PDB file of C-alpha atoms in Angstrom:
ATOM      1  CA  ALA A 634     104.246  97.074  83.260  1.00 72.00           C
ATOM      2  CA  LEU A 635     101.602  95.519  84.492  1.00 76.00           C
ATOM      3  CA  ARG A 636     102.733  96.646  88.104  1.00 76.00           C
ATOM      4  CA  GLY A 637     102.684  99.831  86.757  1.00 76.00           C
ATOM      5  CA  LEU A 638      98.892  99.693  85.895  1.00 73.00           C
ATOM      6  CA  LEU A 639      98.079  97.960  89.082  1.00 73.00           C
ATOM      7  CA  LYS A 640      99.874 100.822  91.416  1.00 75.00           C
ATOM      8  CA  PRO A 641      96.876 103.296  90.804  1.00 75.00           C
ATOM      9  CA  LEU A 642      94.331 100.705  92.272  1.00 74.00           C
ATOM     10  CA  SER A 643      96.534 100.551  95.317  1.00 73.00           C
ATOM     11  CA  LYS A 644      95.385 103.402  96.545  1.00 76.00           C
ATOM     12  CA  LEU A 645      91.835 102.779  95.909  1.00 77.00           C
ATOM     13  CA  LYS A 646      92.471  99.581  97.975  1.00 77.00           C
ATOM     14  CA  GLN A 647      93.167 101.766 100.771  1.00 78.00           C
ATOM     15  CA  VAL A 648      90.248 103.610 100.606  1.00 81.00           C
ATOM     16  CA  SER A 649      88.357 100.622 100.526  1.00 81.00           C
ATOM     17  CA  GLN A 650      90.380  99.435 103.741  1.00 79.00           C
ATOM     18  CA  ASP A 651      89.991 102.148 105.476  1.00 82.00           C
ATOM     19  CA  LEU A 652      86.117 102.845 104.829  1.00 83.00           C
ATOM     20  CA  TYR A 653      85.896  98.889 106.220  1.00 80.00           C
ATOM     21  CA  THR A 654      87.485 100.162 109.074  1.00 79.00           C
ATOM     22  CA  ALA A 655      85.333 103.288 109.909  1.00 84.00           C
ATOM     23  CA  GLU A 656      82.162 101.057 109.705  1.00 85.00           C
ATOM     24  CA  ASP A 657      83.437  98.898 112.064  1.00 83.00           C
ATOM     25  CA  ASP A 658      84.345 101.269 114.673  1.00 88.00           C
ATOM     26  CA  PHE A 659      81.328 102.914 114.262  1.00 91.00           C
ATOM     27  CA  TRP A 660      79.568 100.325 115.265  1.00 90.00           C
ATOM     28  CA  LYS A 661      81.673  99.171 117.959  1.00 92.00           C
ATOM     29  CA  ILE A 662      81.393 103.175 118.914  1.00 93.00           C
ATOM     30  CA  THR A 663      77.768 103.169 118.886  1.00 94.00           C
ATOM     31  CA  SER A 664      77.563  99.416 121.016  1.00 94.00           C
ATOM     32  CA  TYR A 665      79.892 100.964 123.289  1.00 96.00           C
ATOM     33  CA  ALA A 666      77.383 103.701 123.766  1.00 95.00           C
ATOM     34  CA  LEU A 667      74.182 101.604 123.912  1.00 95.00           C
ATOM     35  CA  GLU A 668      75.640  99.357 126.351  1.00 95.00           C
ATOM     36  CA  ARG A 669      76.715 101.891 129.085  1.00 96.00           C
ATOM     37  CA  GLN A 670      73.694 103.915 128.730  1.00 95.00           C
ATOM     38  CA  ARG A 671      71.308 100.851 129.681  1.00 94.00           C
ATOM     39  CA  LEU A 672      73.713  99.760 132.269  1.00 95.00           C
ATOM     40  CA  SER A 673      73.368 103.133 133.736  1.00 95.00           C
ATOM     41  CA  ARG A 674      69.641 102.998 133.644  1.00 94.00           C
ATOM     42  CA  ALA A 675      69.730  99.582 134.897  1.00 94.00           C
ATOM     43  CA  TYR A 676      72.135 100.799 138.162  1.00 94.00           C
ATOM     44  CA  GLN A 677      69.673 103.681 138.058  1.00 93.00           C
ATOM     45  CA  LYS A 678      66.255 102.297 138.818  1.00 92.00           C
ATOM     46  CA  TYR A 679      67.482 100.665 142.076  1.00 91.00           C
ATOM     47  CA  GLY A 680      69.261 103.382 143.282  1.00 91.00           C
ATOM     48  CA  ILE A 681      72.861 101.448 143.029  1.00 91.00           C
ATOM     49  CA  LYS A 682      75.172 104.290 142.962  1.00 90.00           C
ATOM     50  CA  VAL A 683      78.337 103.410 140.414  1.00 91.00           C
ATOM     51  CA  ASN A 684      81.030 105.312 139.520  1.00 92.00           C
ATOM     52  CA  ASP A 685      81.735 106.648 135.475  1.00 93.00           C
ATOM     53  CA  GLU A 686      85.224 104.627 135.401  1.00 94.00           C
ATOM     54  CA  LEU A 687      82.987 100.999 136.713  1.00 93.00           C
ATOM     55  CA  LEU A 688      80.433 101.690 134.066  1.00 94.00           C
ATOM     56  CA  ASN A 689      82.763 102.317 130.954  1.00 96.00           C
ATOM     57  CA  GLU A 690      85.136  99.573 131.872  1.00 95.00           C
ATOM     58  CA  GLU A 691      82.069  97.599 132.056  1.00 95.00           C
ATOM     59  CA  ALA A 692      80.352  99.011 128.567  1.00 95.00           C
ATOM     60  CA  ALA A 693      83.767  98.516 127.387  1.00 95.00           C
ATOM     61  CA  SER A 694      84.603  94.732 127.969  1.00 94.00           C
ATOM     62  CA  ILE A 695      81.123  93.659 126.444  1.00 95.00           C
ATOM     63  CA  VAL A 696      81.981  95.380 123.403  1.00 94.00           C
ATOM     64  CA  ARG A 697      85.742  93.500 123.626  1.00 92.00           C
ATOM     65  CA  ASN A 698      84.317  90.118 124.378  1.00 90.00           C
ATOM     66  CA  ASN A 699      80.884  90.523 122.535  1.00 91.00           C
ATOM     67  CA  ILE A 700      81.999  92.109 119.073  1.00 90.00           C
ATOM     68  CA  PRO A 701      83.784  89.986 116.102  1.00 87.00           C
ATOM     69  CA  ASN A 702      87.304  91.867 116.399  1.00 84.00           C
ATOM     70  CA  TYR A 703      90.439  90.060 113.922  1.00 78.00           C
ATOM     71  CA  ASP A 704      93.091  92.089 115.821  1.00 79.00           C
ATOM     72  CA  MET A 705      91.277  89.238 118.842  1.00 79.00           C
ATOM     73  CA  VAL A 706      91.954  86.214 116.300  1.00 76.00           C
ATOM     74  CA  ASN A 707      95.403  84.318 117.866  1.00 69.00           C
ATOM     75  CA  ASP A 708      98.138  83.913 115.707  1.00 68.00           C
ATOM     76  CA  PHE A 709      97.463  79.561 115.169  1.00 63.00           C
ATOM     77  CA  ILE A 710      93.417  80.669 113.379  1.00 67.00           C
ATOM     78  CA  LYS A 711      95.401  82.753 111.256  1.00 67.00           C
ATOM     79  CA  GLY A 712      97.724  79.974 110.031  1.00 64.00           C
ATOM     80  CA  LEU A 713      94.814  78.031 109.191  1.00 63.00           C
ATOM     81  CA  ARG A 714      94.266  80.474 105.754  1.00 61.00           C
ATOM     82  CA  GLN A 715      97.221  77.772 104.792  1.00 61.00           C
ATOM     83  CA  LEU A 716      95.213  74.815 105.080  1.00 60.00           C
ATOM     84  CA  PRO A 717      91.840  73.111 103.000  1.00 58.00           C
ATOM     85  CA  PHE A 718      90.024  74.886 105.777  1.00 52.00           C
ATOM     86  CA  GLY A 719      89.339  77.762 103.815  1.00 52.00           C
ATOM     87  CA  ASN A 720      90.949  80.801 103.606  1.00 51.00           C
ATOM     88  CA  PHE A 721      88.032  82.973 105.662  1.00 57.00           C
ATOM     89  CA  VAL A 722      88.479  81.124 108.787  1.00 65.00           C
ATOM     90  CA  SER A 723      89.115  84.450 110.885  1.00 72.00           C
ATOM     91  CA  PHE A 724      85.687  85.440 111.212  1.00 75.00           C
ATOM     92  CA  PRO A 725      83.898  81.616 111.813  1.00 73.00           C
ATOM     93  CA  ALA A 726      86.388  81.686 114.438  1.00 76.00           C
ATOM     94  CA  GLU A 727      85.228  85.172 116.192  1.00 83.00           C
ATOM     95  CA  ILE A 728      81.804  83.786 115.738  1.00 81.00           C
ATOM     96  CA  MET A 729      82.690  80.970 118.207  1.00 80.00           C
ATOM     97  CA  ARG A 730      84.463  83.294 120.867  1.00 85.00           C
ATOM     98  CA  THR A 731      81.552  86.417 120.318  1.00 88.00           C
ATOM     99  CA  SER A 732      78.621  83.967 120.500  1.00 86.00           C
ATOM    100  CA  THR A 733      79.690  81.949 123.587  1.00 86.00           C
ATOM    101  CA  ASN A 734      80.652  85.497 125.900  1.00 90.00           C
ATOM    102  CA  ILE A 735      77.230  86.562 124.880  1.00 91.00           C
ATOM    103  CA  LEU A 736      75.532  83.634 125.982  1.00 87.00           C
ATOM    104  CA  GLY A 737      78.071  83.828 129.510  1.00 88.00           C
ATOM    105  CA  ARG A 738      77.052  87.658 129.948  1.00 92.00           C
ATOM    106  CA  ALA A 739      73.242  87.038 129.446  1.00 91.00           C
ATOM    107  CA  LEU A 740      74.007  84.340 131.808  1.00 89.00           C
ATOM    108  CA  LYS A 741      76.219  86.479 134.528  1.00 91.00           C
ATOM    109  CA  GLU A 742      73.545  89.090 134.062  1.00 93.00           C
ATOM    110  CA  ILE A 743      70.319  87.483 134.673  1.00 91.00           C
ATOM    111  CA  ASN A 744      71.974  85.772 137.915  1.00 90.00           C
ATOM    112  CA  TYR A 745      74.223  89.148 138.926  1.00 92.00           C
ATOM    113  CA  GLN A 746      72.586  90.076 142.650  1.00 92.00           C
ATOM    114  CA  HIS A 747      73.247  93.282 144.959  1.00 92.00           C
ATOM    115  CA  THR A 748      71.992  94.254 148.341  1.00 92.00           C
ATOM    116  CA  LEU A 749      70.190  97.586 148.702  1.00 90.00           C
ATOM    117  CA  ASP A 750      70.866  99.499 151.923  1.00 88.00           C
ATOM    118  CA  ASP A 751      67.597  98.964 152.813  1.00 89.00           C
ATOM    119  CA  GLY A 752      68.258  95.032 152.843  1.00 89.00           C
ATOM    120  CA  ARG A 753      66.345  94.141 150.125  1.00 91.00           C
ATOM    121  CA  VAL A 754      67.705  91.340 147.022  1.00 92.00           C
ATOM    122  CA  VAL A 755      67.803  92.972 143.375  1.00 93.00           C
ATOM    123  CA  ASN A 756      68.987  91.334 140.120  1.00 93.00           C
ATOM    124  CA  PRO A 757      69.226  94.881 138.713  1.00 94.00           C
ATOM    125  CA  LEU A 758      70.450  93.783 135.288  1.00 94.00           C
ATOM    126  CA  LYS A 759      68.242  90.480 134.757  1.00 93.00           C
ATOM    127  CA  ASP A 760      66.135  92.161 132.197  1.00 94.00           C
ATOM    128  CA  ILE A 761      69.013  93.038 130.315  1.00 95.00           C
ATOM    129  CA  GLY A 762      70.173  89.590 130.707  1.00 93.00           C
ATOM    130  CA  TYR A 763      67.004  87.684 129.655  1.00 91.00           C
ATOM    131  CA  LYS A 764      66.589  90.529 126.819  1.00 92.00           C
ATOM    132  CA  ARG A 765      70.513  89.873 125.726  1.00 91.00           C
ATOM    133  CA  LEU A 766      69.829  85.715 125.439  1.00 86.00           C
ATOM    134  CA  PHE A 767      66.307  86.099 123.932  1.00 85.00           C
ATOM    135  CA  GLY A 768      67.280  88.290 121.162  1.00 86.00           C
ATOM    136  CA  PHE A 769      70.483  86.253 120.286  1.00 85.00           C
ATOM    137  CA  GLY A 770      67.930  82.860 120.329  1.00 79.00           C
ATOM    138  CA  THR A 771      66.083  85.190 118.097  1.00 78.00           C
ATOM    139  CA  THR A 772      68.824  85.800 115.779  1.00 74.00           C
ATOM    140  CA  VAL A 773      70.472  82.716 115.563  1.00 74.00           C
ATOM    141  CA  VAL A 774      67.574  80.546 115.600  1.00 67.00           C
ATOM    142  CA  ALA A 775      63.938  81.984 115.133  1.00 67.00           C
ATOM    143  CA  VAL A 776      64.812  83.838 112.166  1.00 65.00           C
ATOM    144  CA  PRO A 777      66.244  80.741 109.978  1.00 64.00           C
ATOM    145  CA  TYR A 778      63.198  78.592 110.685  1.00 63.00           C
ATOM    146  CA  GLY A 779      60.902  81.202 110.311  1.00 65.00           C
ATOM    147  CA  THR A 780      62.573  81.746 107.324  1.00 63.00           C
ATOM    148  CA  VAL A 781      61.592  78.643 105.850  1.00 61.00           C
ATOM    149  CA  GLU A 782      58.505  78.423 107.166  1.00 59.00           C
ATOM    150  CA  ALA A 783      57.394  81.690 104.851  1.00 62.00           C
ATOM    151  CA  ILE A 784      58.879  81.016 102.309  1.00 62.00           C
ATOM    152  CA  TYR A 785      56.783  78.822  98.663  1.00 59.00           C
ATOM    153  CA  ASN A 786      54.705  76.987 101.631  1.00 71.00           C
ATOM    154  CA  VAL A 787      56.239  73.995 101.658  1.00 77.00           C
ATOM    155  CA  THR A 788      54.542  71.474 103.367  1.00 77.00           C
ATOM    156  CA  GLU A 789      56.686  68.939 106.397  1.00 77.00           C
ATOM    157  CA  ASP A 790      56.147  66.131 104.111  1.00 84.00           C
ATOM    158  CA  GLU A 791      57.761  67.410 101.800  1.00 83.00           C
ATOM    159  CA  MET A 792      60.982  68.886 103.550  1.00 79.00           C
ATOM    160  CA  LYS A 793      61.246  65.368 105.086  1.00 81.00           C
ATOM    161  CA  ALA A 794      61.197  63.884 101.261  1.00 84.00           C
ATOM    162  CA  MET A 795      63.587  66.945 100.313  1.00 82.00           C
ATOM    163  CA  ARG A 796      65.890  65.976 103.136  1.00 79.00           C
ATOM    164  CA  ARG A 797      66.009  61.939 101.747  1.00 83.00           C
ATOM    165  CA  PHE A 798      67.546  63.606  98.607  1.00 84.00           C
ATOM    166  CA  VAL A 799      70.429  66.169  99.527  1.00 84.00           C
ATOM    167  CA  PRO A 800      74.357  65.867  99.924  1.00 82.00           C
ATOM    168  CA  GLY A 801      75.292  64.612 103.543  1.00 72.00           C
ATOM    169  CA  TRP A 802      76.950  67.551 104.187  1.00 69.00           C
ATOM    170  CA  SER A 803      72.908  69.330 103.906  1.00 74.00           C
ATOM    171  CA  GLN A 804      71.102  66.628 105.872  1.00 69.00           C
ATOM    172  CA  ASN A 805      71.328  68.238 109.008  1.00 65.00           C
ATOM    173  CA  SER A 806      71.459  71.836 107.420  1.00 72.00           C
ATOM    174  CA  THR A 807      68.993  74.813 107.673  1.00 74.00           C
ATOM    175  CA  LEU A 808      67.264  74.251 104.232  1.00 79.00           C
ATOM    176  CA  VAL A 809      65.193  77.058 102.221  1.00 80.00           C
ATOM    177  CA  PRO A 810      62.531  75.284  99.816  1.00 83.00           C
ATOM    178  CA  ILE A 811      61.482  77.485  96.609  1.00 82.00           C
ATOM    179  CA  ARG A 812      59.384  76.270  94.833  1.00 82.00           C
ATOM    180  CA  ASP A 813      59.127  76.591  90.884  1.00 81.00           C
ATOM    181  CA  THR A 814      55.915  78.311  90.065  1.00 78.00           C
ATOM    182  CA  GLU A 815      55.393  77.072  86.598  1.00 83.00           C
ATOM    183  CA  THR A 816      56.088  73.191  87.411  1.00 84.00           C
ATOM    184  CA  GLY A 817      56.087  73.541  91.072  1.00 80.00           C
ATOM    185  CA  GLU A 818      58.873  71.597  91.624  1.00 85.00           C
ATOM    186  CA  LEU A 819      61.474  72.099  94.497  1.00 84.00           C
ATOM    187  CA  LYS A 820      64.639  73.704  94.961  1.00 85.00           C
ATOM    188  CA  TYR A 821      67.111  74.777  98.197  1.00 84.00           C
ATOM    189  CA  VAL A 822      69.374  76.666  99.132  1.00 82.00           C
ATOM    190  CA  ASP A 823      71.303  75.406 102.097  1.00 80.00           C
ATOM    191  CA  PHE A 824      70.978  78.565 104.716  1.00 75.00           C
ATOM    192  CA  SER A 825      73.734  76.574 106.944  1.00 70.00           C
ATOM    193  CA  HIS A 826      76.216  77.281 104.672  1.00 66.00           C
ATOM    194  CA  ALA A 827      75.486  81.168 104.575  1.00 63.00           C
ATOM    195  CA  ASN A 828      74.169  81.545 108.031  1.00 67.00           C
ATOM    196  CA  ALA A 829      77.616  82.555 110.132  1.00 64.00           C
ATOM    197  CA  TYR A 830      75.743  81.708 113.516  1.00 70.00           C
ATOM    198  CA  ASP A 831      74.291  78.366 112.637  1.00 68.00           C
ATOM    199  CA  THR A 832      76.379  76.596 114.540  1.00 67.00           C
ATOM    200  CA  MET A 833      75.011  78.139 118.328  1.00 69.00           C
ATOM    201  CA  ILE A 834      71.710  76.906 117.275  1.00 70.00           C
ATOM    202  CA  ARG A 835      72.965  74.041 119.435  1.00 65.00           C
ATOM    203  CA  PRO A 836      74.513  75.280 122.369  1.00 71.00           C
ATOM    204  CA  ILE A 837      71.709  78.275 122.451  1.00 70.00           C
ATOM    205  CA  ASN A 838      69.040  75.966 122.873  1.00 65.00           C
ATOM    206  CA  THR A 839      71.255  74.391 125.649  1.00 67.00           C
ATOM    207  CA  MET A 840      71.028  77.214 127.420  1.00 70.00           C
ATOM    208  CA  ILE A 841      67.836  78.363 127.134  1.00 68.00           C
ATOM    209  CA  ASN A 842      66.670  74.722 128.678  1.00 68.00           C
ATOM    210  CA  SER A 843      69.689  74.929 131.754  1.00 70.00           C
ATOM    211  CA  VAL A 844      67.985  78.776 132.511  1.00 68.00           C
ATOM    212  CA  GLY A 845      65.193  77.504 133.189  1.00 64.00           C
ATOM    213  CA  LYS A 846      66.174  74.326 135.136  1.00 68.00           C
ATOM    214  CA  GLY A 847      68.079  76.614 137.712  1.00 69.00           C
ATOM    215  CA  ILE A 848      71.376  74.809 136.626  1.00 73.00           C
ATOM    216  CA  ASP A 849      74.463  76.389 137.792  1.00 75.00           C
ATOM    217  CA  GLU A 850      76.682  78.731 135.600  1.00 76.00           C
ATOM    218  CA  GLY A 851      79.748  77.493 135.692  1.00 79.00           C
ATOM    219  CA  GLU A 852      78.068  74.312 134.827  1.00 80.00           C
ATOM    220  CA  ILE A 853      75.834  75.760 131.944  1.00 80.00           C
ATOM    221  CA  MET A 854      78.651  77.660 130.267  1.00 81.00           C
ATOM    222  CA  LYS A 855      80.972  74.360 129.989  1.00 79.00           C
ATOM    223  CA  ASN A 856      77.388  72.078 128.371  1.00 78.00           C
ATOM    224  CA  VAL A 857      77.585  75.403 126.119  1.00 78.00           C
ATOM    225  CA  ALA A 858      80.918  75.274 125.059  1.00 78.00           C
ATOM    226  CA  LEU A 859      81.142  71.894 124.656  1.00 77.00           C
ATOM    227  CA  GLY A 860      77.441  72.046 122.576  1.00 72.00           C
ATOM    228  CA  MET A 861      79.328  74.292 120.493  1.00 73.00           C
ATOM    229  CA  PHE A 862      82.097  71.768 119.570  1.00 73.00           C
ATOM    230  CA  ASP A 863      79.847  68.840 119.258  1.00 68.00           C
ATOM    231  CA  ALA A 864      77.839  71.329 116.569  1.00 65.00           C
ATOM    232  CA  THR A 865      81.092  72.246 114.828  1.00 67.00           C
ATOM    233  CA  LYS A 866      82.597  68.172 114.348  1.00 65.00           C
ATOM    234  CA  GLU A 867      80.885  68.128 110.882  1.00 61.00           C
ATOM    235  CA  THR A 868      82.835  71.362 110.059  1.00 60.00           C
ATOM    236  CA  VAL A 869      86.056  69.032 110.726  1.00 63.00           C
ATOM    237  CA  SER A 870      85.274  66.065 109.525  1.00 60.00           C
ATOM    238  CA  PRO A 871      87.065  65.550 106.082  1.00 58.00           C
ATOM    239  CA  PHE A 872      90.048  66.174 108.493  1.00 61.00           C
ATOM    240  CA  ILE A 873      89.444  65.335 112.018  1.00 64.00           C
ATOM    241  CA  SER A 874      87.249  62.358 113.109  1.00 65.00           C
ATOM    242  CA  GLU A 875      84.074  63.725 114.792  1.00 61.00           C
ATOM    243  CA  SER A 876      84.428  61.575 117.634  1.00 65.00           C
ATOM    244  CA  ILE A 877      87.493  62.685 118.274  1.00 70.00           C
ATOM    245  CA  TRP A 878      87.110  66.149 117.818  1.00 71.00           C
ATOM    246  CA  PHE A 879      84.089  66.199 120.077  1.00 71.00           C
ATOM    247  CA  GLU A 880      86.256  63.581 122.895  1.00 73.00           C
ATOM    248  CA  GLY A 881      89.352  65.878 122.372  1.00 78.00           C
ATOM    249  CA  ALA A 882      87.373  68.993 124.074  1.00 80.00           C
ATOM    250  CA  SER A 883      85.662  67.050 126.292  1.00 80.00           C
ATOM    251  CA  ASP A 884      88.812  66.240 127.843  1.00 79.00           C
ATOM    252  CA  ILE A 885      90.148  69.430 128.192  1.00 84.00           C
ATOM    253  CA  PHE A 886      87.455  71.061 129.507  1.00 84.00           C
ATOM    254  CA  LEU A 887      87.025  67.916 132.381  1.00 78.00           C
ATOM    255  CA  ARG A 888      90.650  68.531 132.900  1.00 82.00           C
ATOM    256  CA  GLY A 889      89.748  72.401 133.853  1.00 85.00           C
ATOM    257  CA  GLY A 890      91.581  73.466 130.608  1.00 86.00           C
ATOM    258  CA  ARG A 891      95.031  71.330 130.743  1.00 86.00           C
ATOM    259  CA  THR A 892      95.688  69.064 127.992  1.00 83.00           C
ATOM    260  CA  ARG A 893      96.656  65.145 129.013  1.00 78.00           C
ATOM    261  CA  GLU A 894     100.468  66.289 128.939  1.00 77.00           C
ATOM    262  CA  GLY A 895      99.929  69.005 131.880  1.00 82.00           C
ATOM    263  CA  ARG A 896     100.070  71.878 129.223  1.00 83.00           C
ATOM    264  CA  ARG A 897      97.804  74.474 130.807  1.00 88.00           C
ATOM    265  CA  LEU A 898      95.662  76.366 127.930  1.00 86.00           C
ATOM    266  CA  TRP A 899      93.264  78.839 130.077  1.00 87.00           C
ATOM    267  CA  THR A 900      92.196  79.347 133.499  1.00 87.00           C
ATOM    268  CA  GLU A 901      89.199  80.104 135.063  1.00 83.00           C
ATOM    269  CA  ALA A 902      89.449  83.423 134.460  1.00 84.00           C
ATOM    270  CA  THR A 903      89.938  83.094 130.972  1.00 86.00           C
ATOM    271  CA  PRO A 904      86.239  84.297 129.495  1.00 84.00           C
ATOM    272  CA  TRP A 905      84.476  81.575 128.061  1.00 80.00           C
ATOM    273  CA  GLY A 906      84.700  82.542 124.499  1.00 81.00           C
ATOM    274  CA  GLU A 907      88.362  82.813 124.740  1.00 82.00           C
ATOM    275  CA  LYS A 908      88.700  79.508 125.924  1.00 85.00           C
ATOM    276  CA  VAL A 909      86.876  78.045 122.775  1.00 81.00           C
ATOM    277  CA  SER A 910      88.807  80.191 120.787  1.00 78.00           C
ATOM    278  CA  LEU A 911      91.875  78.342 122.489  1.00 80.00           C
ATOM    279  CA  THR A 912      91.030  75.263 122.970  1.00 83.00           C
ATOM    280  CA  VAL A 913      90.055  75.156 118.900  1.00 77.00           C
ATOM    281  CA  GLY A 914      93.631  76.139 118.172  1.00 74.00           C
ATOM    282  CA  HIS A 915      95.240  72.889 120.180  1.00 77.00           C
ATOM    283  CA  LEU A 916      93.164  70.147 118.927  1.00 77.00           C
ATOM    284  CA  VAL A 917      93.762  71.657 115.451  1.00 70.00           C
ATOM    285  CA  LYS A 918      96.904  71.691 115.743  1.00 71.00           C
ATOM    286  CA  THR A 919      97.268  68.523 117.602  1.00 69.00           C
ATOM    287  CA  GLN A 920      94.447  66.330 115.636  1.00 67.00           C
ATOM    288  CA  MET A 921      95.335  67.721 112.008  1.00 63.00           C
ATOM    289  CA  PRO A 922      96.830  64.588 109.770  1.00 59.00           C
ATOM    290  CA  GLY A 923     100.046  65.691 108.927  1.00 56.00           C
ATOM    291  CA  SER A 924     101.080  67.570 112.325  1.00 56.00           C
ATOM    292  CA  ILE A 925     103.765  66.386 114.375  1.00 58.00           C
ATOM    293  CA  PRO A 926     101.785  64.335 117.188  1.00 62.00           C
ATOM    294  CA  ALA A 927      99.713  62.578 114.346  1.00 64.00           C
ATOM    295  CA  LEU A 928     103.224  61.801 112.589  1.00 66.00           C
ATOM    296  CA  ASN A 929     104.704  60.525 115.993  1.00 71.00           C
ATOM    297  CA  ARG A 930     101.810  58.206 117.018  1.00 69.00           C
ATOM    298  CA  MET A 931     101.808  57.037 113.236  1.00 74.00           C
ATOM    299  CA  GLY A 932     105.768  56.056 114.568  1.00 76.00           C
ATOM    300  CA  LEU A 933     104.673  54.306 117.084  1.00 76.00           C
ATOM    301  CA  ALA A 934     101.916  52.252 115.061  1.00 77.00           C
ATOM    302  CA  ILE A 935     104.386  51.064 112.606  1.00 80.00           C
ATOM    303  CA  ARG A 936     106.473  50.351 115.462  1.00 80.00           C
ATOM    304  CA  GLU A 937     103.848  48.322 116.943  1.00 80.00           C
ATOM    305  CA  GLU A 938     104.555  50.434 120.377  1.00 81.00           C
ATOM    306  CA  VAL A 939     102.192  52.589 123.035  1.00 77.00           C
ATOM    307  CA  ASP A 940     102.681  55.553 124.538  1.00 71.00           C
ATOM    308  CA  GLU A 941     102.101  56.683 128.276  1.00 67.00           C
ATOM    309  CA  TYR A 942      98.957  57.198 127.518  1.00 62.00           C
ATOM    310  CA  GLY A 943      98.212  53.915 125.951  1.00 66.00           C
TER     311      GLY A 943
END
């Protein structure tokens, strides 16, 4: 009987899903058109001839790598829905992948050089790169902090006092204070838990500082990726030790994408966002309590033995 009552609602669910997909596709198509137009204008400005096929591929690559797409979420991340991490892990995983790719793309555009027929060396995409970098930085960094300063005119001393009383999980969050107009008492909203891009604040600061110093592109992106793992260690801290999380990521990046056992997770040709996603999957799979590697280590401890890594 209940199934019969719910059957008409399944059609509504399908309509809702189709509308959501259509809206998602609309913004991807719009972004594709805008990115292609920006690239075309940048090349035309310097008289650089680029065929339509190259423009199409470049614009499509930007959309594929820079906009969240649930088809890009690997099966292991989807499987985390069954674990205590929560049932909506696909979106945060895509935020990590696309945010890293946005920074990587901006860096490539800033550094890209082309030699003209008259011998001049130009940077046709430099303006696009800086706009992408600082536009993303404004979204991730400036808007949250601007929100804190703008609401209810709370002093710095009051903010420091508030942080002394908030729970441990909010100590490093962006707090939005709310003052009761009648009593003057302060309450707060933990903005970091509502802001999907909060974990990118540290990595983007790392990149902006590194660009100014003229550090090598590969080294910058490695620092950005490690900065992201450092920023997300609080998220996994109830399940995986913060130090193990960061050290594990550092170990994989220092080995160029190889695990200690020699298994290759990614190569230099892999987009940076996918490098981060694959590393996250490997760390959770191997370090999560109850995983086979964790149980093997426990067995070694019980037998008072060590493996080949000591």
